[in-house]
PDB file of C-alpha atoms in Angstrom:
ATOM      1  CA  MET A   1       0.000   0.000   0.000  1.00 50.00           C
ATOM      2  CA  SER A   2       1.174   3.493  -0.794  1.00 58.00           C
ATOM      3  CA  SER A   3       1.729   5.645   2.271  1.00 82.00           C
ATOM      4  CA  GLY A   4       2.999   8.834   0.720  1.00 94.00           C
ATOM      5  CA  VAL A   5       3.127  11.159  -2.248  1.00 98.00           C
ATOM      6  CA  ARG A   6       4.387   9.582  -5.454  1.00 97.00           C
ATOM      7  CA  GLU A   7       5.133  12.700  -7.498  1.00 98.00           C
ATOM      8  CA  ILE A   8       5.456  16.461  -7.043  1.00 98.00           C
ATOM      9  CA  VAL A   9       4.963  18.948  -9.875  1.00 98.00           C
ATOM     10  CA  LEU A  10       5.594  22.628  -9.182  1.00 98.00           C
ATOM     11  CA  LEU A  11       3.547  25.172 -11.125  1.00 98.00           C
ATOM     12  CA  THR A  12       4.262  28.841 -11.761  1.00 98.00           C
ATOM     13  CA  LEU A  13       0.845  30.493 -12.084  1.00 98.00           C
ATOM     14  CA  GLY A  14       2.123  34.007 -12.758  1.00 98.00           C
ATOM     15  CA  TRP A  15       4.351  36.593 -11.147  1.00 98.00           C
ATOM     16  CA  GLU A  16       4.046  39.656  -8.954  1.00 98.00           C
ATOM     17  CA  ASP A  17       6.201  42.755  -9.323  1.00 98.00           C
ATOM     18  CA  LEU A  18       6.222  44.266  -5.846  1.00 96.00           C
ATOM     19  CA  PRO A  19       8.315  45.870  -3.094  1.00 96.00           C
ATOM     20  CA  LYS A  20      10.545  43.449  -1.231  1.00 97.00           C
ATOM     21  CA  SER A  21       9.085  44.864   1.993  1.00 97.00           C
ATOM     22  CA  VAL A  22       5.936  42.803   1.301  1.00 96.00           C
ATOM     23  CA  SER A  23       8.035  39.681   1.863  1.00 98.00           C
ATOM     24  CA  VAL A  24      10.619  40.945   4.355  1.00 98.00           C
ATOM     25  CA  HIS A  25       9.534  43.355   7.052  1.00 97.00           C
ATOM     26  CA  GLY A  26      11.749  46.424   7.108  1.00 96.00           C
ATOM     27  CA  ALA A  27      13.244  45.977   3.643  1.00 97.00           C
ATOM     28  CA  SER A  28      13.863  49.187   1.746  1.00 94.00           C
ATOM     29  CA  PRO A  29      10.774  50.283  -0.218  1.00 82.00           C
ATOM     30  CA  GLU A  30      13.062  50.934  -3.189  1.00 92.00           C
ATOM     31  CA  GLN A  31      13.957  47.233  -3.428  1.00 97.00           C
ATOM     32  CA  ARG A  32      11.669  45.336  -5.774  1.00 97.00           C
ATOM     33  CA  LEU A  33      11.248  41.691  -6.704  1.00 98.00           C
ATOM     34  CA  ARG A  34       9.480  39.710  -9.420  1.00 98.00           C
ATOM     35  CA  GLU A  35       8.125  36.847  -7.363  1.00 98.00           C
ATOM     36  CA  PRO A  36       6.556  33.663  -8.756  1.00 98.00           C
ATOM     37  CA  VAL A  37       2.984  32.726  -7.871  1.00 98.00           C
ATOM     38  CA  PRO A  38       3.185  29.107  -6.706  1.00 98.00           C
ATOM     39  CA  GLY A  39       1.047  26.027  -7.137  1.00 98.00           C
ATOM     40  CA  VAL A  40       1.997  22.502  -6.064  1.00 98.00           C
ATOM     41  CA  LEU A  41       0.593  19.292  -7.537  1.00 98.00           C
ATOM     42  CA  LEU A  42       0.938  16.156  -5.412  1.00 98.00           C
ATOM     43  CA  HIS A  43       0.149  12.689  -6.768  1.00 97.00           C
ATOM     44  CA  CYS A  44      -1.590  10.950  -3.886  1.00 96.00           C
ATOM     45  CA  ASP A  45      -3.912   7.977  -3.526  1.00 90.00           C
ATOM     46  CA  GLY A  46      -7.019   8.765  -5.545  1.00 83.00           C
ATOM     47  CA  GLY A  47      -5.465  11.308  -7.879  1.00 92.00           C
ATOM     48  CA  TRP A  48      -3.783  14.690  -7.768  1.00 97.00           C
ATOM     49  CA  LEU A  49      -4.007  17.115  -4.860  1.00 98.00           C
ATOM     50  CA  LEU A  50      -3.447  20.771  -5.791  1.00 98.00           C
ATOM     51  CA  LEU A  51      -2.029  23.213  -3.259  1.00 99.00           C
ATOM     52  CA  ASP A  52      -3.110  26.782  -4.125  1.00 98.00           C
ATOM     53  CA  THR A  53      -4.755  28.008  -7.293  1.00 98.00           C
ATOM     54  CA  GLY A  54      -3.203  31.319  -8.406  1.00 98.00           C
ATOM     55  CA  PHE A  55      -4.964  34.464  -9.642  1.00 98.00           C
ATOM     56  CA  ASN A  56      -8.562  35.155 -10.572  1.00 98.00           C
ATOM     57  CA  THR A  57      -7.865  36.402 -14.091  1.00 98.00           C
ATOM     58  CA  ALA A  58     -11.140  38.359 -14.278  1.00 97.00           C
ATOM     59  CA  LEU A  59      -9.863  40.719 -11.586  1.00 97.00           C
ATOM     60  CA  ILE A  60      -6.807  41.459 -13.719  1.00 97.00           C
ATOM     61  CA  ASN A  61      -8.190  41.484 -17.269  1.00 96.00           C
ATOM     62  CA  ASP A  62     -11.347  43.500 -16.695  1.00 96.00           C
ATOM     63  CA  PRO A  63     -10.377  47.212 -16.424  1.00 96.00           C
ATOM     64  CA  ALA A  64     -12.979  48.117 -13.787  1.00 97.00           C
ATOM     65  CA  LEU A  65     -12.201  45.103 -11.622  1.00 97.00           C
ATOM     66  CA  ARG A  66      -8.469  45.696 -12.021  1.00 96.00           C
ATOM     67  CA  ARG A  67      -8.868  49.253 -10.736  1.00 95.00           C
ATOM     68  CA  ARG A  68     -10.703  47.993  -7.675  1.00 95.00           C
ATOM     69  CA  PHE A  69      -8.677  44.907  -6.803  1.00 96.00           C
ATOM     70  CA  HIS A  70      -5.257  45.575  -8.332  1.00 95.00           C
ATOM     71  CA  GLY A  71      -5.055  49.343  -8.163  1.00 92.00           C
ATOM     72  CA  ARG A  72      -1.965  49.668  -5.991  1.00 90.00           C
ATOM     73  CA  PRO A  73       0.598  51.754  -7.904  1.00 90.00           C
ATOM     74  CA  ASP A  74       3.523  49.791  -6.424  1.00 91.00           C
ATOM     75  CA  PHE A  75       2.177  46.370  -7.394  1.00 94.00           C
ATOM     76  CA  ARG A  76       1.692  44.588 -10.717  1.00 96.00           C
ATOM     77  CA  ALA A  77       0.189  41.149 -11.297  1.00 97.00           C
ATOM     78  CA  ILE A  78       1.689  39.377 -14.310  1.00 97.00           C
ATOM     79  CA  LEU A  79      -0.150  36.572 -16.086  1.00 97.00           C
ATOM     80  CA  PRO A  80       1.965  33.925 -17.857  1.00 95.00           C
ATOM     81  CA  GLY A  81      -0.167  33.708 -20.987  1.00 94.00           C
ATOM     82  CA  PRO A  82      -3.406  34.757 -22.650  1.00 94.00           C
ATOM     83  CA  GLY A  83      -5.598  32.108 -21.038  1.00 95.00           C
ATOM     84  CA  GLU A  84      -6.288  30.739 -17.581  1.00 97.00           C
ATOM     85  CA  PRO A  85      -2.914  30.246 -15.825  1.00 97.00           C
ATOM     86  CA  LEU A  86      -3.971  27.077 -14.034  1.00 97.00           C
ATOM     87  CA  GLU A  87      -5.382  25.440 -17.145  1.00 97.00           C
ATOM     88  CA  GLU A  88      -2.296  26.381 -19.144  1.00 97.00           C
ATOM     89  CA  ALA A  89       0.079  25.085 -16.451  1.00 97.00           C
ATOM     90  CA  LEU A  90      -1.796  21.800 -16.170  1.00 97.00           C
ATOM     91  CA  ALA A  91      -1.723  21.378 -19.946  1.00 96.00           C
ATOM     92  CA  ARG A  92       2.055  21.862 -19.952  1.00 95.00           C
ATOM     93  CA  ALA A  93       2.328  19.218 -17.212  1.00 95.00           C
ATOM     94  CA  GLY A  94       0.114  16.817 -19.155  1.00 95.00           C
ATOM     95  CA  ILE A  95      -2.447  16.640 -16.340  1.00 96.00           C
ATOM     96  CA  GLY A  96      -6.166  17.142 -16.852  1.00 94.00           C
ATOM     97  CA  ILE A  97      -8.074  19.356 -14.471  1.00 95.00           C
ATOM     98  CA  ASP A  98     -10.506  16.472 -13.932  1.00 95.00           C
ATOM     99  CA  GLU A  99      -7.595  14.452 -12.496  1.00 96.00           C
ATOM    100  CA  ILE A 100      -7.400  16.806  -9.497  1.00 97.00           C
ATOM    101  CA  HIS A 101      -9.382  15.186  -6.700  1.00 97.00           C
ATOM    102  CA  ALA A 102      -8.879  17.793  -3.961  1.00 98.00           C
ATOM    103  CA  VAL A 103      -7.460  21.271  -3.304  1.00 98.00           C
ATOM    104  CA  GLY A 104      -5.559  22.570  -0.286  1.00 98.00           C
ATOM    105  CA  LEU A 105      -5.340  26.326   0.281  1.00 98.00           C
ATOM    106  CA  SER A 106      -2.503  27.883   2.216  1.00 98.00           C
ATOM    107  CA  HIS A 107      -4.671  30.995   2.683  1.00 98.00           C
ATOM    108  CA  LEU A 108      -7.221  33.190   0.948  1.00 98.00           C
ATOM    109  CA  HIS A 109      -5.071  35.925  -0.592  1.00 98.00           C
ATOM    110  CA  TYR A 110      -5.942  36.731  -4.222  1.00 98.00           C
ATOM    111  CA  ASP A 111      -2.786  35.093  -5.608  1.00 98.00           C
ATOM    112  CA  HIS A 112      -3.527  31.785  -3.859  1.00 98.00           C
ATOM    113  CA  ALA A 113      -7.336  31.464  -3.885  1.00 98.00           C
ATOM    114  CA  GLY A 114      -8.183  33.181  -7.178  1.00 98.00           C
ATOM    115  CA  GLY A 115      -8.419  29.938  -9.161  1.00 98.00           C
ATOM    116  CA  LEU A 116     -11.034  28.328  -6.910  1.00 98.00           C
ATOM    117  CA  LYS A 117     -13.628  29.002  -9.619  1.00 96.00           C
ATOM    118  CA  HIS A 118     -12.249  25.941 -11.424  1.00 97.00           C
ATOM    119  CA  PHE A 119     -13.195  23.639  -8.544  1.00 98.00           C
ATOM    120  CA  ALA A 120     -16.476  24.953  -7.126  1.00 96.00           C
ATOM    121  CA  GLY A 121     -18.953  22.086  -7.024  1.00 96.00           C
ATOM    122  CA  ARG A 122     -16.294  19.592  -8.088  1.00 95.00           C
ATOM    123  CA  VAL A 123     -13.811  18.632  -5.365  1.00 98.00           C
ATOM    124  CA  PRO A 124     -13.182  19.147  -1.619  1.00 98.00           C
ATOM    125  CA  VAL A 125     -11.218  22.277  -0.662  1.00 98.00           C
ATOM    126  CA  HIS A 126      -9.158  22.156   2.534  1.00 98.00           C
ATOM    127  CA  VAL A 127      -8.659  25.353   4.550  1.00 98.00           C
ATOM    128  CA  GLN A 128      -8.249  26.427   8.157  1.00 98.00           C
ATOM    129  CA  ARG A 129     -11.568  27.303   9.780  1.00 98.00           C
ATOM    130  CA  ARG A 130     -10.273  30.592  11.172  1.00 98.00           C
ATOM    131  CA  GLU A 131      -9.103  31.641   7.689  1.00 98.00           C
ATOM    132  CA  LEU A 132     -12.495  30.992   6.127  1.00 98.00           C
ATOM    133  CA  ASP A 133     -14.336  32.626   9.027  1.00 98.00           C
ATOM    134  CA  TYR A 134     -12.197  35.739   8.599  1.00 98.00           C
ATOM    135  CA  GLY A 135     -12.712  35.846   4.841  1.00 98.00           C
ATOM    136  CA  LEU A 136     -16.495  35.494   5.162  1.00 98.00           C
ATOM    137  CA  SER A 137     -16.835  37.757   8.197  1.00 96.00           C
ATOM    138  CA  GLY A 138     -18.588  40.553   6.338  1.00 92.00           C
ATOM    139  CA  SER A 139     -16.074  43.079   7.594  1.00 95.00           C
ATOM    140  CA  PRO A 140     -14.311  45.363   5.075  1.00 96.00           C
ATOM    141  CA  ALA A 141     -10.978  44.360   6.652  1.00 96.00           C
ATOM    142  CA  PRO A 142     -10.308  41.212   4.574  1.00 97.00           C
ATOM    143  CA  GLU A 143     -10.521  43.118   1.279  1.00 96.00           C
ATOM    144  CA  GLN A 144      -8.229  45.786   2.707  1.00 95.00           C
ATOM    145  CA  HIS A 145      -5.764  42.935   3.304  1.00 96.00           C
ATOM    146  CA  ALA A 146      -6.086  41.557  -0.278  1.00 97.00           C
ATOM    147  CA  ILE A 147      -8.514  38.758   0.648  1.00 98.00           C
ATOM    148  CA  TYR A 148     -11.254  39.105  -1.955  1.00 98.00           C
ATOM    149  CA  ARG A 149     -14.561  37.468  -1.116  1.00 97.00           C
ATOM    150  CA  VAL A 150     -15.471  37.255  -4.797  1.00 97.00           C
ATOM    151  CA  ASP A 151     -12.792  34.545  -5.122  1.00 98.00           C
ATOM    152  CA  PHE A 152     -14.288  32.113  -2.610  1.00 98.00           C
ATOM    153  CA  ASP A 153     -17.811  33.083  -1.531  1.00 97.00           C
ATOM    154  CA  ASP A 154     -19.514  30.317  -3.507  1.00 97.00           C
ATOM    155  CA  PRO A 155     -22.061  27.996  -1.840  1.00 97.00           C
ATOM    156  CA  SER A 156     -21.051  25.166  -4.166  1.00 98.00           C
ATOM    157  CA  ILE A 157     -17.498  24.978  -2.767  1.00 98.00           C
ATOM    158  CA  ASP A 158     -17.103  21.823  -0.681  1.00 98.00           C
ATOM    159  CA  TRP A 159     -15.124  23.270   2.225  1.00 98.00           C
ATOM    160  CA  ARG A 160     -13.221  20.902   4.520  1.00 98.00           C
ATOM    161  CA  THR A 161     -12.148  23.006   7.488  1.00 98.00           C
ATOM    162  CA  ALA A 162      -9.487  22.216  10.078  1.00 98.00           C
ATOM    163  CA  ASP A 163      -8.724  23.683  13.473  1.00 98.00           C
ATOM    164  CA  GLY A 164      -4.959  23.335  13.549  1.00 98.00           C
ATOM    165  CA  ASP A 165      -2.719  20.683  12.027  1.00 98.00           C
ATOM    166  CA  ALA A 166      -4.501  18.040   9.945  1.00 98.00           C
ATOM    167  CA  GLU A 167      -3.667  15.283   7.473  1.00 97.00           C
ATOM    168  CA  ILE A 168      -5.507  16.175   4.269  1.00 97.00           C
ATOM    169  CA  ALA A 169      -4.272  13.245   2.161  1.00 96.00           C
ATOM    170  CA  PRO A 170      -1.928  10.280   2.683  1.00 95.00           C
ATOM    171  CA  GLY A 171       1.494  11.862   3.087  1.00 97.00           C
ATOM    172  CA  VAL A 172       0.229  15.476   3.198  1.00 98.00           C
ATOM    173  CA  THR A 173      -0.208  17.336   6.484  1.00 98.00           C
ATOM    174  CA  ALA A 174      -1.443  20.903   6.769  1.00 98.00           C
ATOM    175  CA  VAL A 175       0.401  22.780   9.521  1.00 98.00           C
ATOM    176  CA  LEU A 176      -1.121  25.909  11.048  1.00 98.00           C
ATOM    177  CA  THR A 177       1.290  28.834  10.576  1.00 98.00           C
ATOM    178  CA  ALA A 178      -0.941  31.800  11.351  1.00 98.00           C
ATOM    179  CA  GLY A 179       0.437  35.323  11.229  1.00 96.00           C
ATOM    180  CA  HIS A 180       0.604  36.312   7.600  1.00 97.00           C
ATOM    181  CA  THR A 181      -3.158  35.737   7.696  1.00 98.00           C
ATOM    182  CA  PRO A 182      -5.353  34.510  10.584  1.00 98.00           C
ATOM    183  CA  GLY A 183      -5.439  30.912   9.365  1.00 98.00           C
ATOM    184  CA  HIS A 184      -2.448  30.516   7.087  1.00 98.00           C
ATOM    185  CA  GLN A 185      -1.282  26.927   6.736  1.00 98.00           C
ATOM    186  CA  SER A 186       1.872  25.361   5.329  1.00 99.00           C
ATOM    187  CA  PHE A 187       2.225  21.760   4.160  1.00 99.00           C
ATOM    188  CA  VAL A 188       4.481  18.844   5.087  1.00 98.00           C
ATOM    189  CA  VAL A 189       4.813  16.361   2.211  1.00 98.00           C
ATOM    190  CA  ASP A 190       6.066  12.817   2.837  1.00 98.00           C
ATOM    191  CA  LEU A 191       7.267  11.037  -0.281  1.00 98.00           C
ATOM    192  CA  ASP A 192       6.414   7.386  -0.701  1.00 97.00           C
ATOM    193  CA  ALA A 193       9.188   4.840  -0.312  1.00 96.00           C
ATOM    194  CA  SER A 194       8.594   3.744  -3.915  1.00 94.00           C
ATOM    195  CA  VAL A 195      10.003   7.100  -5.098  1.00 96.00           C
ATOM    196  CA  GLY A 196      12.851   7.269  -2.623  1.00 95.00           C
ATOM    197  CA  GLY A 197      11.183   8.542   0.544  1.00 96.00           C
ATOM    198  CA  GLY A 198      12.099  11.801   2.248  1.00 97.00           C
ATOM    199  CA  GLY A 199       9.985  14.868   1.714  1.00 98.00           C
ATOM    200  CA  PHE A 200       9.494  18.619   1.706  1.00 98.00           C
ATOM    201  CA  VAL A 201       7.984  21.341   3.833  1.00 98.00           C
ATOM    202  CA  PHE A 202       6.243  23.953   1.682  1.00 99.00           C
ATOM    203  CA  ALA A 203       6.104  27.180   3.680  1.00 99.00           C
ATOM    204  CA  PHE A 204       4.016  29.178   1.211  1.00 98.00           C
ATOM    205  CA  ASP A 205       3.613  32.678   2.676  1.00 98.00           C
ATOM    206  CA  ALA A 206       4.796  31.793   6.156  1.00 98.00           C
ATOM    207  CA  ALA A 207       8.225  32.443   4.577  1.00 98.00           C
ATOM    208  CA  ASP A 208       8.328  34.020   1.120  1.00 98.00           C
ATOM    209  CA  LEU A 209      12.086  34.079   0.630  1.00 98.00           C
ATOM    210  CA  THR A 210      15.151  32.074   1.625  1.00 98.00           C
ATOM    211  CA  GLU A 211      16.298  34.919   3.879  1.00 98.00           C
ATOM    212  CA  ASN A 212      13.044  34.723   5.830  1.00 98.00           C
ATOM    213  CA  ILE A 213      14.092  31.173   6.711  1.00 98.00           C
ATOM    214  CA  GLU A 214      17.849  31.415   7.066  1.00 98.00           C
ATOM    215  CA  GLN A 215      17.877  34.737   8.929  1.00 98.00           C
ATOM    216  CA  GLU A 216      14.459  34.267  10.587  1.00 98.00           C
ATOM    217  CA  LEU A 217      13.239  37.583   9.214  1.00 98.00           C
ATOM    218  CA  PRO A 218       9.538  38.401   9.711  1.00 98.00           C
ATOM    219  CA  VAL A 219       7.366  38.652   6.642  1.00 98.00           C
ATOM    220  CA  GLY A 220       6.134  42.095   5.706  1.00 96.00           C
ATOM    221  CA  GLY A 221       2.464  41.401   5.117  1.00 93.00           C
ATOM    222  CA  THR A 222       0.404  40.507   8.199  1.00 96.00           C
ATOM    223  CA  VAL A 223      -3.205  40.700   9.387  1.00 95.00           C
ATOM    224  CA  ASP A 224      -3.810  42.138  12.856  1.00 92.00           C
ATOM    225  CA  VAL A 225      -0.493  40.964  14.318  1.00 96.00           C
ATOM    226  CA  ASP A 226       2.923  42.520  14.733  1.00 96.00           C
ATOM    227  CA  PRO A 227       5.300  41.304  11.984  1.00 97.00           C
ATOM    228  CA  GLU A 228       7.537  39.777  14.673  1.00 97.00           C
ATOM    229  CA  ALA A 229       4.726  37.275  15.336  1.00 97.00           C
ATOM    230  CA  THR A 230       5.564  35.638  11.989  1.00 98.00           C
ATOM    231  CA  VAL A 231       8.995  34.512  13.194  1.00 98.00           C
ATOM    232  CA  GLU A 232       7.726  31.696  15.430  1.00 98.00           C
ATOM    233  CA  PRO A 233       5.882  29.952  12.561  1.00 98.00           C
ATOM    234  CA  ILE A 234       9.124  30.101  10.574  1.00 98.00           C
ATOM    235  CA  ARG A 235      10.976  28.523  13.485  1.00 98.00           C
ATOM    236  CA  ARG A 236       8.330  25.846  13.791  1.00 98.00           C
ATOM    237  CA  LEU A 237       8.671  24.922  10.126  1.00 98.00           C
ATOM    238  CA  LYS A 238      12.446  24.848  10.501  1.00 98.00           C
ATOM    239  CA  ARG A 239      12.111  22.448  13.444  1.00 98.00           C
ATOM    240  CA  ILE A 240       9.792  20.150  11.501  1.00 98.00           C
ATOM    241  CA  ALA A 241      12.122  20.149   8.492  1.00 98.00           C
ATOM    242  CA  ALA A 242      15.200  19.503  10.649  1.00 98.00           C
ATOM    243  CA  GLU A 243      13.576  16.675  12.596  1.00 98.00           C
ATOM    244  CA  ARG A 244      12.539  14.893   9.401  1.00 98.00           C
ATOM    245  CA  GLY A 245      15.532  15.809   7.279  1.00 98.00           C
ATOM    246  CA  TYR A 246      13.236  17.526   4.762  1.00 98.00           C
ATOM    247  CA  ARG A 247      13.892  20.572   2.631  1.00 98.00           C
ATOM    248  CA  LEU A 248      12.014  23.714   3.665  1.00 98.00           C
ATOM    249  CA  VAL A 249      10.802  25.556   0.558  1.00 99.00           C
ATOM    250  CA  PRO A 250       9.981  29.297   0.673  1.00 98.00           C
ATOM    251  CA  GLY A 251       6.767  30.305  -1.032  1.00 98.00           C
ATOM    252  CA  HIS A 252       7.729  33.075  -3.462  1.00 98.00           C
ATOM    253  CA  ASP A 253      11.498  32.955  -3.856  1.00 98.00           C
ATOM    254  CA  PRO A 254      12.402  33.999  -7.432  1.00 98.00           C
ATOM    255  CA  VAL A 255      15.574  31.881  -7.418  1.00 98.00           C
ATOM    256  CA  VAL A 256      14.496  28.821  -5.432  1.00 98.00           C
ATOM    257  CA  TRP A 257      11.154  28.234  -7.146  1.00 98.00           C
ATOM    258  CA  PRO A 258      12.279  27.852 -10.782  1.00 98.00           C
ATOM    259  CA  THR A 259      15.370  25.897  -9.722  1.00 98.00           C
ATOM    260  CA  LEU A 260      13.369  23.417  -7.641  1.00 98.00           C
ATOM    261  CA  THR A 261      10.753  23.172 -10.393  1.00 98.00           C
ATOM    262  CA  SER A 262      13.422  21.885 -12.779  1.00 98.00           C
ATOM    263  CA  GLU A 263      15.045  19.641 -10.160  1.00 98.00           C
ATOM    264  CA  LEU A 264      11.789  17.885  -9.306  1.00 98.00           C
ATOM    265  CA  ALA A 265      10.802  17.480 -12.948  1.00 97.00           C
ATOM    266  CA  ALA A 266      14.130  15.777 -13.681  1.00 97.00           C
ATOM    267  CA  TYR A 267      13.996  13.643 -10.528  1.00 97.00           C
ATOM    268  CA  PHE A 268      10.508  12.235 -11.112  1.00 96.00           C
ATOM    269  CA  ALA A 269      11.197  11.720 -14.812  1.00 92.00           C
ATOM    270  CA  GLY A 270      14.143   9.574 -13.709  1.00 88.00           C
ATOM    271  CA  VAL A 271      11.966   7.677 -11.238  1.00 86.00           C
ATOM    272  CA  ARG A 272       9.453   6.886 -13.992  1.00 77.00           C
ATOM    273  CA  ARG A 273      12.249   5.579 -16.258  1.00 73.00           C
ATOM    274  CA  ARG A 274      13.546   3.184 -13.652  1.00 70.00           C
TER     275      ARG A 274
END
């Protein structure tokens, strides 16, 4: 019997041109980065599990919606092609959207939850209860923090909520890392022995960049907490990774993400050839 994930495919669902201070608290506002928008496909028992869904393209392509939701002068969302980023990325990976049997959301920010429209009424969506409660609270605060209700307020979404750490699939554990948002979660991925064992810890926005991890620097974007409160979740992820001997992967690092994307593609291609 399989007890872990049998393949990992990393997706780049777009980019964001933004101040580095969004990712590292206290960074100079003049420093800018072009950060990838991440998605992670995990081949588990029953099919593929997708972690995060990228942008809602309607909020970028429609001029009126773009003014409302993407009107910050210091920020620019960049789509990778003319169509739906998730559909295009899946096509490049040779995976059909109907092969995805569940979705896990790190949090409800527009660059992570915007593609939920593809899965409403189709598959379970795993999220922390406190994150969903905040997003659906009816307060104007979530939108002020780039959590857009239009992305996820759909009665046909099959929410599966957790209160803290929870296994969401064989070999995939959601770990509560609140701070960046009220119910942010990261993911521990255990690889099956048939593909060599080991695993990864995907921080997502608990740690955007390598320096957040190595230097334990707080992230710049938070909801109702001091940025320093984001350091303990980083330390927790570092402890989990160290105890298991897993690699801790930052969520938006413009060097790490494309490099690891290529490394994993080559590794699992080699596994399939054996």
